[in-house]
Amino acid sequence: MSKIILFVVLLLVSLPTLGQVGINTTNPQEALHVNGKIRVDDASGRSATSVLGVDATGTLNTMDVGGALEIHNNTIIASGTGYYSVVNVSVTTPTPNTRIDNIDLGVVGANAYKTVIRFTGQTQSFDITGIKDGIEGRHIILLNPMNVNMGVINESNQSLAVNRIITYGSGPSESTSGEGAIELVYDGTRWVVINFRN
């Protein structure tokens, strides 16, 4: 009789957590609820195609890393030829030294995952006074493949303060001599020229 009572008590105690296992917890919230560190041994022979991440509730989820990323020594690195993606952006330069204020390159929209912005359509030299939608850490390369000068104006008040460019050059602007590239990073308040290629 005492064995039957013990069995019924154990059955009643385990009903609320039926199908859920807890390690280091008495109240499992998922099929497997671990309160502590997890270790997986012997993952040899597997390719790194996904990573595990924890959401705001503590639930572990898998995420695909994509074709241009791989996991090497517990670090996600870019691999292959997909380091920089390129997009063509048309600009209109009807007169020499056309100034383009607050240019919208789509850096948070359609071109959010593009690094190289290749300008097309320019027939005259042009200067950029500001770039819209900077996000701290955003890195872009402005590429001018045409034989016209492309420049950026230092701290031009023709563009909004948050869109302005800091050149750190010797003059009020930096400009390519025909074909060239200007590399910039947004520091949270301004676009900063970090490299210049003629």
Short mmCIF file of N, CA and C in Angstrom, two decimals, residues 3-182:
data_model
loop_
_atom_site.label_atom_id
_atom_site.label_comp_id
_atom_site.label_asym_id
_atom_site.label_seq_id
_atom_site.Cartn_x
_atom_site.Cartn_y
_atom_site.Cartn_z
N LYS A 3 3.74 1.59 -1.31
CA LYS A 3 4.33 1.75 -2.64
C LYS A 3 3.34 2.41 -3.59
N ILE A 4 2.06 2.10 -3.46
CA ILE A 4 1.03 2.70 -4.31
C ILE A 4 0.90 4.19 -3.98
N ILE A 5 0.91 4.53 -2.70
CA ILE A 5 0.81 5.94 -2.29
C ILE A 5 2.03 6.72 -2.80
N LEU A 6 3.21 6.14 -2.67
CA LEU A 6 4.43 6.78 -3.16
C LEU A 6 4.36 7.00 -4.68
N PHE A 7 3.85 6.02 -5.41
CA PHE A 7 3.71 6.12 -6.86
C PHE A 7 2.74 7.25 -7.23
N VAL A 8 1.59 7.33 -6.54
CA VAL A 8 0.60 8.37 -6.81
C VAL A 8 1.17 9.75 -6.50
N VAL A 9 1.89 9.89 -5.40
CA VAL A 9 2.50 11.18 -5.04
C VAL A 9 3.52 11.59 -6.10
N LEU A 10 4.37 10.68 -6.52
CA LEU A 10 5.36 10.98 -7.55
C LEU A 10 4.69 11.35 -8.87
N LEU A 11 3.61 10.67 -9.20
CA LEU A 11 2.88 10.96 -10.42
C LEU A 11 2.28 12.37 -10.37
N LEU A 12 1.67 12.73 -9.24
CA LEU A 12 1.06 14.05 -9.10
C LEU A 12 2.10 15.16 -9.11
N VAL A 13 3.26 14.92 -8.53
CA VAL A 13 4.32 15.92 -8.49
C VAL A 13 4.90 16.15 -9.88
N SER A 14 4.97 15.11 -10.68
CA SER A 14 5.59 15.23 -12.00
C SER A 14 4.63 15.70 -13.09
N LEU A 15 3.33 15.73 -12.85
CA LEU A 15 2.36 16.13 -13.87
C LEU A 15 2.57 17.54 -14.42
N PRO A 16 2.81 18.55 -13.59
CA PRO A 16 2.97 19.90 -14.14
C PRO A 16 4.17 20.03 -15.08
N THR A 17 5.18 19.20 -14.94
CA THR A 17 6.37 19.31 -15.78
C THR A 17 6.48 18.15 -16.75
N LEU A 18 5.39 17.51 -17.06
CA LEU A 18 5.40 16.36 -17.95
C LEU A 18 6.01 16.76 -19.29
N GLY A 19 7.08 16.08 -19.69
CA GLY A 19 7.73 16.36 -20.95
C GLY A 19 8.77 17.46 -20.87
N GLN A 20 8.96 18.08 -19.72
CA GLN A 20 9.96 19.12 -19.57
C GLN A 20 11.01 18.66 -18.57
N VAL A 21 12.27 18.92 -18.92
CA VAL A 21 13.38 18.49 -18.08
C VAL A 21 14.13 19.73 -17.63
N GLY A 22 14.44 19.79 -16.36
CA GLY A 22 15.18 20.92 -15.83
C GLY A 22 16.51 20.48 -15.26
N ILE A 23 17.56 21.21 -15.61
CA ILE A 23 18.87 20.98 -15.03
C ILE A 23 19.22 22.22 -14.24
N ASN A 24 19.41 22.05 -12.96
CA ASN A 24 19.72 23.14 -12.03
C ASN A 24 18.53 24.09 -11.87
N THR A 25 17.31 23.59 -12.11
CA THR A 25 16.09 24.35 -11.89
C THR A 25 14.98 23.38 -11.50
N THR A 26 14.08 23.83 -10.65
CA THR A 26 12.95 22.98 -10.25
C THR A 26 11.68 23.33 -11.03
N ASN A 27 11.76 24.35 -11.89
CA ASN A 27 10.59 24.79 -12.65
C ASN A 27 10.95 24.97 -14.13
N PRO A 28 11.14 23.87 -14.88
CA PRO A 28 11.53 24.01 -16.29
C PRO A 28 10.43 24.67 -17.12
N GLN A 29 10.84 25.61 -17.99
CA GLN A 29 9.90 26.36 -18.83
C GLN A 29 9.89 25.88 -20.28
N GLU A 30 10.82 25.04 -20.66
CA GLU A 30 10.93 24.52 -22.02
C GLU A 30 11.15 23.01 -21.94
N ALA A 31 11.22 22.36 -23.10
CA ALA A 31 11.46 20.92 -23.13
C ALA A 31 12.75 20.58 -22.40
N LEU A 32 13.79 21.43 -22.57
CA LEU A 32 15.02 21.32 -21.80
C LEU A 32 15.35 22.70 -21.29
N HIS A 33 15.38 22.86 -19.98
CA HIS A 33 15.65 24.15 -19.36
C HIS A 33 16.90 23.98 -18.52
N VAL A 34 17.99 24.67 -18.94
CA VAL A 34 19.26 24.58 -18.24
C VAL A 34 19.54 25.91 -17.56
N ASN A 35 19.78 25.87 -16.27
CA ASN A 35 20.16 27.06 -15.53
C ASN A 35 21.65 26.93 -15.24
N GLY A 36 22.46 27.44 -16.15
CA GLY A 36 23.91 27.33 -16.04
C GLY A 36 24.54 27.27 -17.42
N LYS A 37 25.81 26.89 -17.47
CA LYS A 37 26.53 26.81 -18.74
C LYS A 37 26.25 25.50 -19.45
N ILE A 38 26.35 25.54 -20.78
CA ILE A 38 26.14 24.35 -21.61
C ILE A 38 27.44 24.05 -22.34
N ARG A 39 27.76 22.77 -22.45
CA ARG A 39 28.94 22.36 -23.20
C ARG A 39 28.56 21.19 -24.09
N VAL A 40 29.00 21.26 -25.34
CA VAL A 40 28.77 20.18 -26.29
C VAL A 40 30.13 19.64 -26.70
N ASP A 41 30.36 18.37 -26.49
CA ASP A 41 31.62 17.73 -26.87
C ASP A 41 31.44 16.95 -28.16
N ASP A 42 32.54 16.73 -28.85
CA ASP A 42 32.61 15.92 -30.06
C ASP A 42 31.66 16.42 -31.14
N ALA A 43 31.91 17.66 -31.60
CA ALA A 43 31.17 18.20 -32.74
C ALA A 43 32.00 18.07 -34.01
N SER A 44 32.96 17.13 -34.00
CA SER A 44 33.84 16.97 -35.16
C SER A 44 33.06 16.49 -36.38
N GLY A 45 33.56 16.85 -37.53
CA GLY A 45 32.92 16.43 -38.77
C GLY A 45 31.72 17.26 -39.16
N ARG A 46 31.44 18.33 -38.45
CA ARG A 46 30.29 19.18 -38.78
C ARG A 46 30.79 20.48 -39.39
N SER A 47 30.04 20.99 -40.35
CA SER A 47 30.41 22.27 -40.94
C SER A 47 29.69 23.39 -40.20
N ALA A 48 30.35 24.52 -40.12
CA ALA A 48 29.78 25.66 -39.40
C ALA A 48 28.84 26.43 -40.32
N THR A 49 27.56 26.13 -40.25
CA THR A 49 26.57 26.83 -41.09
C THR A 49 25.59 27.64 -40.26
N SER A 50 25.62 27.47 -38.95
CA SER A 50 24.71 28.24 -38.11
C SER A 50 25.34 28.47 -36.75
N VAL A 51 24.79 29.44 -36.04
CA VAL A 51 25.25 29.76 -34.69
C VAL A 51 24.06 29.75 -33.75
N LEU A 52 24.35 29.61 -32.48
CA LEU A 52 23.31 29.68 -31.46
C LEU A 52 23.33 31.06 -30.83
N GLY A 53 22.16 31.58 -30.56
CA GLY A 53 22.05 32.86 -29.89
C GLY A 53 20.92 32.82 -28.88
N VAL A 54 20.99 33.69 -27.90
CA VAL A 54 19.99 33.74 -26.84
C VAL A 54 19.15 34.99 -27.04
N ASP A 55 17.80 34.83 -27.03
CA ASP A 55 16.93 35.99 -27.17
C ASP A 55 16.69 36.64 -25.81
N ALA A 56 15.84 37.66 -25.77
CA ALA A 56 15.60 38.43 -24.55
C ALA A 56 15.01 37.60 -23.42
N THR A 57 14.33 36.49 -23.75
CA THR A 57 13.73 35.65 -22.71
C THR A 57 14.67 34.54 -22.25
N GLY A 58 15.87 34.46 -22.86
CA GLY A 58 16.80 33.41 -22.49
C GLY A 58 16.67 32.15 -23.31
N THR A 59 15.80 32.17 -24.32
CA THR A 59 15.60 31.00 -25.17
C THR A 59 16.71 30.93 -26.21
N LEU A 60 17.28 29.74 -26.36
CA LEU A 60 18.36 29.49 -27.31
C LEU A 60 17.77 29.26 -28.69
N ASN A 61 18.28 29.97 -29.70
CA ASN A 61 17.80 29.84 -31.07
C ASN A 61 18.98 29.66 -32.02
N THR A 62 18.74 29.04 -33.18
CA THR A 62 19.77 28.92 -34.20
C THR A 62 19.57 29.98 -35.26
N MET A 63 20.69 30.48 -35.80
CA MET A 63 20.66 31.47 -36.87
C MET A 63 21.65 31.03 -37.94
N ASP A 64 21.23 31.08 -39.21
CA ASP A 64 22.15 30.77 -40.30
C ASP A 64 23.15 31.90 -40.45
N VAL A 65 24.40 31.56 -40.75
CA VAL A 65 25.42 32.59 -40.91
C VAL A 65 25.56 33.06 -42.35
N GLY A 66 24.99 32.34 -43.30
CA GLY A 66 25.05 32.75 -44.69
C GLY A 66 26.32 32.29 -45.37
N GLY A 67 26.37 32.49 -46.68
CA GLY A 67 27.49 31.99 -47.47
C GLY A 67 28.77 32.78 -47.32
N ALA A 68 28.71 34.06 -46.94
CA ALA A 68 29.91 34.88 -46.87
C ALA A 68 30.54 34.88 -45.48
N LEU A 69 29.96 34.14 -44.55
CA LEU A 69 30.50 34.08 -43.19
C LEU A 69 30.81 32.64 -42.83
N GLU A 70 31.81 32.48 -41.98
CA GLU A 70 32.10 31.16 -41.44
C GLU A 70 32.59 31.31 -40.02
N ILE A 71 32.54 30.23 -39.29
CA ILE A 71 32.98 30.24 -37.90
C ILE A 71 34.36 29.60 -37.85
N HIS A 72 35.34 30.33 -37.31
CA HIS A 72 36.70 29.83 -37.21
C HIS A 72 37.23 30.15 -35.82
N ASN A 73 37.60 29.13 -35.07
CA ASN A 73 38.09 29.31 -33.69
C ASN A 73 37.13 30.15 -32.85
N ASN A 74 35.86 29.80 -32.91
CA ASN A 74 34.80 30.46 -32.13
C ASN A 74 34.61 31.93 -32.48
N THR A 75 35.01 32.33 -33.70
CA THR A 75 34.83 33.69 -34.15
C THR A 75 34.17 33.67 -35.52
N ILE A 76 33.17 34.54 -35.73
CA ILE A 76 32.54 34.64 -37.04
C ILE A 76 33.40 35.58 -37.88
N ILE A 77 33.82 35.11 -39.06
CA ILE A 77 34.65 35.91 -39.95
C ILE A 77 34.03 35.95 -41.34
N ALA A 78 34.34 37.01 -42.09
CA ALA A 78 33.91 37.11 -43.48
C ALA A 78 34.85 36.25 -44.31
N SER A 79 34.31 35.55 -45.29
CA SER A 79 35.13 34.69 -46.12
C SER A 79 34.74 34.87 -47.58
N GLY A 80 35.53 34.32 -48.46
CA GLY A 80 35.21 34.37 -49.87
C GLY A 80 35.41 35.74 -50.47
N THR A 81 34.67 36.04 -51.52
CA THR A 81 34.84 37.31 -52.23
C THR A 81 33.76 38.32 -51.85
N GLY A 82 32.94 38.03 -50.89
CA GLY A 82 31.82 38.89 -50.55
C GLY A 82 32.12 39.93 -49.50
N TYR A 83 33.36 40.40 -49.38
CA TYR A 83 33.67 41.40 -48.37
C TYR A 83 32.89 42.69 -48.58
N TYR A 84 32.94 43.23 -49.79
CA TYR A 84 32.24 44.47 -50.09
C TYR A 84 31.25 44.24 -51.22
N SER A 85 30.02 44.63 -51.00
CA SER A 85 29.05 44.55 -52.09
C SER A 85 28.93 45.95 -52.70
N VAL A 86 28.65 45.99 -53.98
CA VAL A 86 28.68 47.23 -54.75
C VAL A 86 27.28 47.55 -55.27
N VAL A 87 26.94 48.84 -55.27
CA VAL A 87 25.67 49.28 -55.85
C VAL A 87 25.95 50.52 -56.70
N ASN A 88 25.26 50.64 -57.81
CA ASN A 88 25.36 51.83 -58.66
C ASN A 88 24.33 52.85 -58.22
N VAL A 89 24.76 54.10 -58.06
CA VAL A 89 23.86 55.20 -57.71
C VAL A 89 24.07 56.30 -58.75
N SER A 90 23.00 56.67 -59.42
CA SER A 90 23.07 57.70 -60.45
C SER A 90 23.07 59.09 -59.83
N VAL A 91 23.96 59.95 -60.33
CA VAL A 91 23.98 61.35 -59.91
C VAL A 91 23.90 62.23 -61.16
N THR A 92 23.27 63.37 -61.01
CA THR A 92 23.15 64.32 -62.11
C THR A 92 24.08 65.50 -61.84
N THR A 93 24.98 65.77 -62.78
CA THR A 93 25.92 66.88 -62.62
C THR A 93 25.85 67.77 -63.86
N PRO A 94 24.83 68.63 -63.95
CA PRO A 94 24.62 69.42 -65.17
C PRO A 94 25.67 70.50 -65.40
N THR A 95 26.31 70.98 -64.34
CA THR A 95 27.32 72.04 -64.48
C THR A 95 28.59 71.63 -63.75
N PRO A 96 29.74 72.20 -64.14
CA PRO A 96 30.97 71.89 -63.42
C PRO A 96 30.84 72.27 -61.94
N ASN A 97 31.46 71.47 -61.10
CA ASN A 97 31.48 71.69 -59.64
C ASN A 97 30.08 71.72 -59.04
N THR A 98 29.20 70.88 -59.53
CA THR A 98 27.85 70.76 -58.96
C THR A 98 27.98 70.36 -57.50
N ARG A 99 27.25 71.05 -56.64
CA ARG A 99 27.24 70.68 -55.21
C ARG A 99 26.00 69.86 -54.92
N ILE A 100 26.20 68.73 -54.23
CA ILE A 100 25.08 67.86 -53.87
C ILE A 100 24.98 67.87 -52.35
N ASP A 101 23.89 68.44 -51.84
CA ASP A 101 23.67 68.56 -50.40
C ASP A 101 22.79 67.43 -49.90
N ASN A 102 23.10 66.89 -48.72
CA ASN A 102 22.26 65.87 -48.08
C ASN A 102 21.90 64.74 -49.04
N ILE A 103 22.87 64.21 -49.75
CA ILE A 103 22.60 63.17 -50.75
C ILE A 103 22.06 61.91 -50.06
N ASP A 104 21.02 61.34 -50.64
CA ASP A 104 20.42 60.11 -50.11
C ASP A 104 20.97 58.92 -50.90
N LEU A 105 21.88 58.19 -50.29
CA LEU A 105 22.49 57.02 -50.91
C LEU A 105 21.78 55.73 -50.51
N GLY A 106 20.73 55.84 -49.71
CA GLY A 106 19.99 54.66 -49.27
C GLY A 106 20.77 53.79 -48.30
N VAL A 107 21.66 54.42 -47.49
CA VAL A 107 22.53 53.63 -46.61
C VAL A 107 21.79 52.93 -45.47
N VAL A 108 20.55 53.32 -45.21
CA VAL A 108 19.74 52.58 -44.23
C VAL A 108 18.52 51.95 -44.89
N GLY A 109 18.39 52.13 -46.19
CA GLY A 109 17.25 51.58 -46.92
C GLY A 109 17.68 50.51 -47.88
N ALA A 110 17.46 50.78 -49.16
CA ALA A 110 17.74 49.79 -50.22
C ALA A 110 19.21 49.37 -50.26
N ASN A 111 20.11 50.25 -49.85
CA ASN A 111 21.55 49.96 -49.91
C ASN A 111 22.16 49.72 -48.53
N ALA A 112 21.35 49.30 -47.59
CA ALA A 112 21.82 49.13 -46.21
C ALA A 112 22.98 48.15 -46.09
N TYR A 113 23.05 47.16 -46.97
CA TYR A 113 24.12 46.16 -46.88
C TYR A 113 25.14 46.33 -47.99
N LYS A 114 25.19 47.49 -48.58
CA LYS A 114 26.17 47.79 -49.62
C LYS A 114 27.27 48.65 -49.02
N THR A 115 28.50 48.37 -49.38
CA THR A 115 29.63 49.14 -48.88
C THR A 115 30.15 50.11 -49.93
N VAL A 116 30.26 49.64 -51.16
CA VAL A 116 30.80 50.47 -52.23
C VAL A 116 29.64 51.11 -53.00
N ILE A 117 29.63 52.44 -53.01
CA ILE A 117 28.62 53.20 -53.74
C ILE A 117 29.32 53.72 -55.01
N ARG A 118 29.00 53.10 -56.15
CA ARG A 118 29.62 53.50 -57.42
C ARG A 118 28.70 54.49 -58.12
N PHE A 119 29.20 55.72 -58.30
CA PHE A 119 28.41 56.76 -58.95
C PHE A 119 28.40 56.56 -60.46
N THR A 120 27.24 56.78 -61.07
CA THR A 120 27.10 56.69 -62.52
C THR A 120 26.36 57.93 -63.00
N GLY A 121 26.58 58.29 -64.25
CA GLY A 121 25.84 59.40 -64.85
C GLY A 121 26.50 60.75 -64.72
N GLN A 122 27.55 60.87 -63.95
CA GLN A 122 28.19 62.17 -63.78
C GLN A 122 28.98 62.55 -65.04
N THR A 123 28.75 63.77 -65.51
CA THR A 123 29.44 64.27 -66.70
C THR A 123 30.33 65.46 -66.38
N GLN A 124 30.15 66.02 -65.20
CA GLN A 124 30.93 67.17 -64.73
C GLN A 124 31.45 66.87 -63.33
N SER A 125 32.47 67.60 -62.91
CA SER A 125 32.98 67.47 -61.54
C SER A 125 31.88 67.81 -60.55
N PHE A 126 31.92 67.16 -59.38
CA PHE A 126 30.89 67.40 -58.37
C PHE A 126 31.46 67.29 -56.97
N ASP A 127 30.79 67.96 -56.03
CA ASP A 127 31.18 67.95 -54.62
C ASP A 127 29.98 67.52 -53.79
N ILE A 128 30.23 66.71 -52.78
CA ILE A 128 29.20 66.26 -51.85
C ILE A 128 29.41 67.00 -50.54
N THR A 129 28.34 67.64 -50.04
CA THR A 129 28.45 68.39 -48.78
C THR A 129 27.93 67.60 -47.59
N GLY A 130 27.13 66.55 -47.85
CA GLY A 130 26.59 65.75 -46.75
C GLY A 130 25.90 64.51 -47.26
N ILE A 131 25.84 63.49 -46.41
CA ILE A 131 25.22 62.21 -46.76
C ILE A 131 24.16 61.89 -45.71
N LYS A 132 22.95 61.60 -46.17
CA LYS A 132 21.82 61.32 -45.26
C LYS A 132 21.97 59.99 -44.52
N ASP A 133 21.31 59.91 -43.37
CA ASP A 133 21.05 58.67 -42.63
C ASP A 133 22.29 57.95 -42.11
N GLY A 134 23.26 58.70 -41.61
CA GLY A 134 24.42 58.05 -41.01
C GLY A 134 24.06 57.31 -39.73
N ILE A 135 24.63 56.13 -39.56
CA ILE A 135 24.47 55.33 -38.34
C ILE A 135 25.87 55.06 -37.81
N GLU A 136 26.07 55.22 -36.52
CA GLU A 136 27.40 55.06 -35.94
C GLU A 136 28.05 53.74 -36.38
N GLY A 137 29.26 53.86 -36.91
CA GLY A 137 30.00 52.70 -37.37
C GLY A 137 29.77 52.34 -38.83
N ARG A 138 28.81 52.98 -39.48
CA ARG A 138 28.51 52.66 -40.89
C ARG A 138 29.71 53.05 -41.75
N HIS A 139 30.13 52.15 -42.60
CA HIS A 139 31.32 52.30 -43.43
C HIS A 139 30.90 52.27 -44.90
N ILE A 140 31.31 53.28 -45.65
CA ILE A 140 31.01 53.30 -47.09
C ILE A 140 32.24 53.76 -47.87
N ILE A 141 32.29 53.35 -49.12
CA ILE A 141 33.32 53.81 -50.05
C ILE A 141 32.59 54.43 -51.24
N LEU A 142 32.87 55.71 -51.49
CA LEU A 142 32.30 56.40 -52.64
C LEU A 142 33.26 56.20 -53.81
N LEU A 143 32.80 55.55 -54.87
CA LEU A 143 33.66 55.23 -56.01
C LEU A 143 33.25 56.05 -57.22
N ASN A 144 34.21 56.77 -57.78
CA ASN A 144 33.99 57.58 -58.97
C ASN A 144 34.78 56.96 -60.13
N PRO A 145 34.12 56.19 -61.01
CA PRO A 145 34.83 55.54 -62.11
C PRO A 145 34.98 56.42 -63.35
N MET A 146 34.45 57.63 -63.31
CA MET A 146 34.48 58.52 -64.47
C MET A 146 35.66 59.48 -64.37
N ASN A 147 36.04 60.05 -65.50
CA ASN A 147 37.17 60.97 -65.53
C ASN A 147 36.73 62.40 -65.22
N VAL A 148 35.97 62.57 -64.15
CA VAL A 148 35.59 63.88 -63.62
C VAL A 148 35.91 63.86 -62.13
N ASN A 149 36.21 65.02 -61.57
CA ASN A 149 36.58 65.07 -60.16
C ASN A 149 35.37 64.87 -59.26
N MET A 150 35.59 64.13 -58.17
CA MET A 150 34.57 63.95 -57.13
C MET A 150 35.18 64.47 -55.83
N GLY A 151 34.45 65.34 -55.14
CA GLY A 151 34.98 65.90 -53.91
C GLY A 151 33.99 65.82 -52.76
N VAL A 152 34.52 66.01 -51.55
CA VAL A 152 33.69 66.15 -50.35
C VAL A 152 34.11 67.44 -49.67
N ILE A 153 33.12 68.20 -49.22
CA ILE A 153 33.37 69.50 -48.59
C ILE A 153 33.38 69.33 -47.08
N ASN A 154 34.40 69.87 -46.43
CA ASN A 154 34.54 69.77 -44.98
C ASN A 154 33.51 70.64 -44.26
N GLU A 155 32.68 70.02 -43.41
CA GLU A 155 31.74 70.72 -42.52
C GLU A 155 30.91 71.80 -43.23
N SER A 156 30.40 71.49 -44.40
CA SER A 156 29.61 72.46 -45.17
C SER A 156 28.26 72.71 -44.51
N ASN A 157 27.94 74.00 -44.33
CA ASN A 157 26.64 74.33 -43.73
C ASN A 157 25.50 74.23 -44.75
N GLN A 158 25.80 73.77 -45.96
CA GLN A 158 24.76 73.52 -46.97
C GLN A 158 24.00 72.23 -46.68
N SER A 159 24.58 71.37 -45.83
CA SER A 159 23.92 70.13 -45.42
C SER A 159 23.59 70.20 -43.94
N LEU A 160 22.63 69.39 -43.51
CA LEU A 160 22.29 69.32 -42.09
C LEU A 160 23.51 68.88 -41.29
N ALA A 161 23.63 69.33 -40.05
CA ALA A 161 24.80 69.02 -39.23
C ALA A 161 25.05 67.52 -39.12
N VAL A 162 24.00 66.71 -38.97
CA VAL A 162 24.18 65.25 -38.82
C VAL A 162 24.61 64.57 -40.11
N ASN A 163 24.51 65.27 -41.24
CA ASN A 163 24.89 64.70 -42.54
C ASN A 163 26.26 65.17 -43.02
N ARG A 164 26.88 66.08 -42.29
CA ARG A 164 28.12 66.70 -42.74
C ARG A 164 29.30 65.74 -42.73
N ILE A 165 30.35 66.18 -43.42
CA ILE A 165 31.55 65.37 -43.61
C ILE A 165 32.75 66.10 -43.02
N ILE A 166 33.60 65.36 -42.29
CA ILE A 166 34.86 65.90 -41.79
C ILE A 166 35.97 65.29 -42.64
N THR A 167 36.79 66.17 -43.26
CA THR A 167 37.83 65.67 -44.16
C THR A 167 39.19 65.53 -43.49
N TYR A 168 39.49 66.31 -42.47
CA TYR A 168 40.80 66.32 -41.80
C TYR A 168 41.94 66.60 -42.77
N GLY A 169 41.62 67.17 -43.93
CA GLY A 169 42.64 67.50 -44.92
C GLY A 169 43.23 68.87 -44.66
N SER A 170 44.08 69.30 -45.58
CA SER A 170 44.75 70.58 -45.40
C SER A 170 43.88 71.76 -45.85
N GLY A 171 42.81 71.49 -46.57
CA GLY A 171 41.96 72.57 -47.06
C GLY A 171 40.51 72.34 -46.72
N PRO A 172 39.63 73.14 -47.33
CA PRO A 172 38.20 73.03 -47.03
C PRO A 172 37.52 71.84 -47.71
N SER A 173 38.27 71.11 -48.56
CA SER A 173 37.68 69.96 -49.23
C SER A 173 38.76 68.98 -49.65
N GLU A 174 38.31 67.78 -49.99
CA GLU A 174 39.18 66.75 -50.57
C GLU A 174 38.54 66.36 -51.89
N SER A 175 39.36 66.14 -52.92
CA SER A 175 38.79 65.83 -54.22
C SER A 175 39.69 64.87 -54.98
N THR A 176 39.08 63.96 -55.73
CA THR A 176 39.85 63.07 -56.60
C THR A 176 40.27 63.85 -57.84
N SER A 177 41.31 63.40 -58.48
CA SER A 177 41.71 63.95 -59.78
C SER A 177 41.20 62.99 -60.84
N GLY A 178 39.94 63.13 -61.16
CA GLY A 178 39.30 62.17 -62.06
C GLY A 178 38.85 60.96 -61.28
N GLU A 179 39.15 59.77 -61.81
CA GLU A 179 38.73 58.53 -61.15
C GLU A 179 39.36 58.43 -59.76
N GLY A 180 38.59 57.84 -58.82
CA GLY A 180 39.11 57.66 -57.48
C GLY A 180 38.04 57.23 -56.51
N ALA A 181 38.42 57.13 -55.25
CA ALA A 181 37.49 56.68 -54.21
C ALA A 181 37.74 57.44 -52.92
N ILE A 182 36.67 57.64 -52.17
CA ILE A 182 36.74 58.27 -50.85
C ILE A 182 36.05 57.34 -49.87
#
